[in-house]
Structure formats: structure tokens, C-alpha cells
Amino acid sequence: VLCCSKNGTSGIQVGQGRGGILRALAQKVLQPVSYTPNQVKLSVVGYGGAEKKQVMEMTKSILHLTKLPRPDDAADALALAICHGHSRQAMRYEGLL
């Protein structure tokens, strides 16, 4: 989970969600993977300093969607999935998987 919150209540909820995800991964003996916002932007747009709107437009294009993904959290999740897919594909190509 790549999120930080200025709001204490939602920050606690994010922390609880992250803890649940990490526990589920550990039970399945899977390693968590994290990406920085710049890594996601670079993977999706080709530029680490891209604006959120650019990331959303490229996500729409890559996934052949008819409209921009909404809400923002869903758009972020799709961009993360694209980034991870690109990362896994690169590791497979290099014989690391």
C-alpha cells in the first residue's frame, strides 16, 4: 500500500489495511512489493514527474478504457498494477524469475 495520510483517522485505516495485506501475504509465503510514486509514473507515462492527469490518461490508453478510471484510488490501483506488470515482465525477460 503506497499511501500516506494527513488525516489521522484515514491514516489508521490505511495502516490497518496494510497490516492485513502483509499478514495475508506472509500466510501465503509471498513477498510484498513496493513502488514509489515516481516509479509508477515512469512505468506508466515514461516520465517520473508526470502529473496525475497524465497518469490517468495513459492508464486509460494502456487498458483500452472508454473513460478515465474513477475514483482516484481506483486509478492509482490500476497504475500500480500496470507498473507491477511491467516490472514482472522485465524481471522475467532478464531471467530473474
mmCIF file of C-alpha atoms in Angstrom:
data_model
loop_
_atom_site.group_PDB
_atom_site.id
_atom_site.type_symbol
_atom_site.label_atom_id
_atom_site.label_comp_id
_atom_site.label_asym_id
_atom_site.label_seq_id
_atom_site.Cartn_x
_atom_site.Cartn_y
_atom_site.Cartn_z
ATOM 1 C CA VAL A 1 0.000 0.000 0.000
ATOM 2 C CA LEU A 2 1.576 3.218 -1.114
ATOM 3 C CA CYS A 3 -0.253 5.871 0.800
ATOM 4 C CA CYS A 4 0.327 8.397 3.480
ATOM 5 C CA SER A 5 -2.400 10.415 5.055
ATOM 6 C CA LYS A 6 -2.523 13.769 6.780
ATOM 7 C CA ASN A 7 -5.847 12.745 8.293
ATOM 8 C CA GLY A 8 -5.238 10.668 11.423
ATOM 9 C CA THR A 9 -8.408 8.604 11.101
ATOM 10 C CA SER A 10 -7.848 7.582 7.500
ATOM 11 C CA GLY A 11 -4.145 7.070 8.268
ATOM 12 C CA ILE A 12 -5.083 4.492 10.896
ATOM 13 C CA GLN A 13 -7.423 2.781 8.442
ATOM 14 C CA VAL A 14 -4.696 2.661 5.800
ATOM 15 C CA GLY A 15 -2.291 1.211 8.379
ATOM 16 C CA GLN A 16 -4.817 -1.437 9.366
ATOM 17 C CA GLY A 17 -5.435 -2.316 5.742
ATOM 18 C CA ARG A 18 -1.711 -2.539 5.052
ATOM 19 C CA GLY A 19 -1.254 -4.791 8.077
ATOM 20 C CA GLY A 20 -3.988 -7.108 6.854
ATOM 21 C CA ILE A 21 -2.442 -7.293 3.404
ATOM 22 C CA LEU A 22 1.034 -8.019 4.818
ATOM 23 C CA ARG A 23 -0.376 -10.767 7.046
ATOM 24 C CA ALA A 24 -2.209 -12.386 4.129
ATOM 25 C CA LEU A 25 0.966 -12.267 2.022
ATOM 26 C CA ALA A 26 3.004 -13.808 4.845
ATOM 27 C CA GLN A 27 0.481 -16.631 5.245
ATOM 28 C CA LYS A 28 0.897 -17.440 1.547
ATOM 29 C CA VAL A 29 4.691 -17.029 1.810
ATOM 30 C CA LEU A 30 4.631 -14.156 -0.688
ATOM 31 C CA GLN A 31 6.920 -11.133 -0.607
ATOM 32 C CA PRO A 32 5.354 -7.657 -0.658
ATOM 33 C CA VAL A 33 6.499 -5.290 -3.391
ATOM 34 C CA SER A 34 6.519 -1.504 -3.128
ATOM 35 C CA TYR A 35 6.869 1.159 -5.788
ATOM 36 C CA THR A 36 7.475 4.861 -5.299
ATOM 37 C CA PRO A 37 5.112 7.317 -6.984
ATOM 38 C CA ASN A 38 7.956 8.250 -9.385
ATOM 39 C CA GLN A 39 8.459 4.586 -10.327
ATOM 40 C CA VAL A 40 4.750 4.241 -11.120
ATOM 41 C CA LYS A 41 4.729 7.444 -13.168
ATOM 42 C CA LEU A 42 7.863 6.412 -15.046
ATOM 43 C CA SER A 43 6.411 2.990 -15.817
ATOM 44 C CA VAL A 44 3.016 4.259 -16.961
ATOM 45 C CA VAL A 45 3.868 7.587 -18.591
ATOM 46 C CA GLY A 46 7.599 7.338 -19.230
ATOM 47 C CA TYR A 47 8.340 10.366 -17.041
ATOM 48 C CA GLY A 48 8.733 10.228 -13.258
ATOM 49 C CA GLY A 49 7.471 13.769 -12.798
ATOM 50 C CA ALA A 50 4.203 13.227 -14.647
ATOM 51 C CA GLU A 51 1.027 14.852 -13.369
ATOM 52 C CA LYS A 52 -1.835 12.719 -12.039
ATOM 53 C CA LYS A 53 -3.984 13.573 -15.098
ATOM 54 C CA GLN A 54 -1.227 12.272 -17.416
ATOM 55 C CA VAL A 55 -1.037 9.016 -15.460
ATOM 56 C CA MET A 56 -4.809 8.636 -15.653
ATOM 57 C CA GLU A 57 -4.830 9.315 -19.415
ATOM 58 C CA MET A 58 -2.072 6.761 -20.047
ATOM 59 C CA THR A 59 -3.775 4.212 -17.780
ATOM 60 C CA LYS A 60 -6.936 4.690 -19.834
ATOM 61 C CA SER A 61 -4.972 4.231 -23.052
ATOM 62 C CA ILE A 62 -2.926 1.213 -21.922
ATOM 63 C CA LEU A 63 -6.013 -0.606 -20.652
ATOM 64 C CA HIS A 64 -8.189 0.448 -23.627
ATOM 65 C CA LEU A 65 -10.785 2.039 -21.337
ATOM 66 C CA THR A 66 -13.537 4.253 -22.747
ATOM 67 C CA LYS A 67 -13.228 6.823 -19.952
ATOM 68 C CA LEU A 68 -10.786 7.852 -17.266
ATOM 69 C CA PRO A 69 -10.691 5.486 -14.298
ATOM 70 C CA ARG A 70 -12.544 6.857 -11.271
ATOM 71 C CA PRO A 71 -12.339 7.349 -8.328
ATOM 72 C CA ASP A 72 -8.716 8.438 -7.902
ATOM 73 C CA ASP A 73 -7.968 5.441 -5.672
ATOM 74 C CA ALA A 74 -9.080 3.074 -8.438
ATOM 75 C CA ALA A 75 -6.942 4.958 -10.955
ATOM 76 C CA ASP A 76 -3.953 4.690 -8.608
ATOM 77 C CA ALA A 77 -4.532 0.949 -8.153
ATOM 78 C CA LEU A 78 -4.681 0.395 -11.918
ATOM 79 C CA ALA A 79 -1.478 2.411 -12.435
ATOM 80 C CA LEU A 80 0.227 0.337 -9.729
ATOM 81 C CA ALA A 81 -0.914 -2.858 -11.429
ATOM 82 C CA ILE A 82 0.495 -1.656 -14.756
ATOM 83 C CA CYS A 83 3.788 -0.748 -13.066
ATOM 84 C CA HIS A 84 3.985 -4.155 -11.401
ATOM 85 C CA GLY A 85 3.181 -5.909 -14.669
ATOM 86 C CA HIS A 86 5.967 -4.035 -16.403
ATOM 87 C CA SER A 87 8.345 -4.833 -13.542
ATOM 88 C CA ARG A 88 7.492 -8.558 -13.522
ATOM 89 C CA GLN A 89 7.800 -8.696 -17.307
ATOM 90 C CA ALA A 90 11.247 -7.076 -17.164
ATOM 91 C CA MET A 91 12.439 -9.493 -14.472
ATOM 92 C CA ARG A 92 11.160 -12.461 -16.487
ATOM 93 C CA TYR A 93 12.941 -11.180 -19.604
ATOM 94 C CA GLU A 94 16.192 -10.855 -17.678
ATOM 95 C CA GLY A 95 15.854 -14.398 -16.333
ATOM 96 C CA LEU A 96 15.325 -13.261 -12.757
ATOM 97 C CA LEU A 97 12.007 -15.125 -12.443
#
